[in-house]
Amino acid sequence: MTSMATTSAPAATNPFLIGHGLPPFDQLQPEQVEPAITQLIADLTAALDSLEQTMTPTWQGLAEPLTKISERLDWTWGVLGHLMGVKNSPELRTAYEAVQPALVQFATRLSQSRAFYNGFKQLAKEPSLSPAQQRIVDAAVRDAELSGVGLDGEAKDQFNQIQQQLAELSTQFSNHVLDATKAFSLVLTTPDDIVGLPPSLLSLAAQNARDAGEETATADAGPWRITLDIPCYGPFLKHSRRRDLRAQLYRAYVSRASSGELDNSPLIDKTLSLRKQQANLLGFDTYADLSVARKMAPSVEAVETLMEELRSASYESAVKELSDLKAFAQAQKAPEADDLKQWDIPFWAESMRETEFDLNDEELRPYFPLPRVLNGLFELASRLFGVTITAADGQAPVWHPDVRYFVIADASDQPIAYFYLDPYSRPAEKRGGAWMDECIVRAHTEPGSVRLPVAYLVCNQSPPVDGKPSLMTFREVETLFHEFGHGLQHMLTQVDYPGAAGINNVEWDAVELQSQFLENWCYDRSTLFKMARHYKTDEPLPEADYQKLLAARNFMTGNAILRQVNFGWLDIELHSRYQPDGAETIWHVRDRLAQKTTVRPPLAEDAFLCSFGHIFAGGYAAGYYSYFWAEVLSADAFAAFEEVGIENEAAVQATGKRFRDTVLALGGSKHPMEVFQAFRGREPSTEALLKHRGLKAA
Ligand code: ZN
């Protein structure tokens, strides 16, 4: 544990001020937030002032004490941010909004310290730094420059004001999406309303109804409350035979947060305009240039080149897939076949997939109960990386009774990391999507002692209903593997400097390597059969179903890639060529790009940008392309296992060890290109991605 000499306060009684170790989730209350942050900022400001006076441009004289200060801040801010994501409430939100300006101001003060900047610039020339230390110091210099350390007077004030405004805009954006999602529901009451809906969705919808006060709602008799939350919205669109209801739900989904009090479109323009000003102040032409300056991609052009490569590789397939879909709907004598709308595509695609591959997402659920899936995942981690994972529930306070706690041990049975798992969707208080976050970062503390990393793994999968375990769709299984992949990079790091341990100091467009890499294993025979067993009978998944999963893997892949390229390109375009005060609106840009990146133009009322939290309320601004940038890396990394023979245990283990020692261990201590080359022995190529996606013969 860190020992702090920087605070003069008595032993903290406010649990938000503990500053180290596992957060006491059983004690944290919204009303503690404001007093805690006020005191924390006062303490840390005093500590910063004093360090600026006393620091020497050495590792021990600057990097170490500064890390201690920022870790105090990160601990409290991290806990607060985590609760905002998993235990949101009006009280917490008010408290968060009240303290956010002061927190941002402090972070700005920290990142713009001339004394530290000059110190780091001097330290960067110090020949005795290790390569990891060198990268941390270089990043500190670069980040300070990108945070406006070089600005003076008016420019500096303007820059800081922008930072503040952007933080508020991002919070507002995200709250609007959450509120708009919550505000809509479709209550179904008659058998006619629910035609086509699978039992799991009916159970969930009845549970939603009970949560909303319909105490007597049941899966069989209703009423059923359909929401825009993904576990509900996704299956509804795929299965409902009621075209009118699909249309209603689809329109509600794509127009979330686009009108009335929750309208995000003015926020988008304001955000884009402020980001551009910010980039200009730092000497960049556009925000996209600023964003790419900290990434693995060498330039915006390099990103556009990759997008064009993927676009041209997938476009023809996408066109053909949609015409096949139309032919399929025609053969089924669907009245809408000649004019398939956006709300028809998921339905007919699912129907065609079921027919062609005789595969139904819902029928596979009983083979993927969460406890078995976890066993399979943990066995894979053991097979590839030689670690053992066991339940450690009760060893850490949790924020909800469904949250689990686990320990990871190495070959000699020594704990090396821990993680929380919060698996289920809780629309009323939990943000949608899935993510991994840091709770505690690995660090060298005293000689010979290491602080072990702890991760948060958060998913939004189908909750257990009617006394059954959580029965997962295959997609939910992939999502869990994905987040666990992020978690492994955080937890299996061997870097002992928090500034470069795990995901820290890793270029943003490289961070999806580990996660997407792990997803590939869901299709690996031995991995899949260890976890896919019927929750009641323990029967393994039938071989025929496995073959169907493999065959269906690249179903409509051209459309899937094109969709990602569309999002990625739109993001880059809005952050580069788009002029927020010009004649073109964001909707014009959407339509312009749709001409080359979509087969069907978006509906006029399609306002998905208003809920595109990745780029307006997350960290993906001018960085959404990172998903496929990293997929090039992850596909190529997985190909290393295929090349040695995925059934060849010895070779797989040797390759797994090399992966652990490089890609999982090195964190941000080396440039991702160097890390990749250390594992693969060469630079990455797009070959494997195109093969895996079925766009190039294997
Ligand atoms: Zn991810």
mmCIF file of N, CA and C and ligand atoms in Angstrom, residues 482-483 486 512 515 620 627, ligand 1:
data_model
loop_
_atom_site.group_PDB
_atom_site.id
_atom_site.type_symbol
_atom_site.label_atom_id
_atom_site.label_comp_id
_atom_site.label_asym_id
_atom_site.label_seq_id
_atom_site.Cartn_x
_atom_site.Cartn_y
_atom_site.Cartn_z
ATOM 1 N N HIS A 482 -14.289 -10.517 -24.321
ATOM 2 C CA HIS A 482 -13.699 -9.240 -24.728
ATOM 3 C C HIS A 482 -13.214 -8.450 -23.497
ATOM 4 N N GLU A 483 -14.119 -8.247 -22.562
ATOM 5 C CA GLU A 483 -13.756 -7.451 -21.387
ATOM 6 C C GLU A 483 -12.691 -8.152 -20.568
ATOM 7 N N HIS A 486 -9.318 -7.296 -21.920
ATOM 8 C CA HIS A 486 -8.813 -6.025 -21.370
ATOM 9 C C HIS A 486 -8.286 -6.261 -19.960
ATOM 10 N N GLU A 512 -7.494 -2.269 -27.951
ATOM 11 C CA GLU A 512 -8.472 -3.336 -28.210
ATOM 12 C C GLU A 512 -7.805 -4.613 -28.735
ATOM 13 N N SER A 515 -8.411 -7.488 -26.080
ATOM 14 C CA SER A 515 -9.818 -7.838 -25.923
ATOM 15 C C SER A 515 -10.338 -8.602 -27.141
ATOM 16 N N TYR A 620 -13.505 8.094 -27.239
ATOM 17 C CA TYR A 620 -13.222 7.694 -28.610
ATOM 18 C C TYR A 620 -13.277 8.822 -29.644
ATOM 19 N N TYR A 627 -11.100 0.561 -33.122
ATOM 20 C CA TYR A 627 -11.602 -0.817 -33.085
ATOM 21 C C TYR A 627 -11.033 -1.643 -34.231
HETATM 22 ZN ZN ZN B 1 -12.954 -3.082 -25.620
#
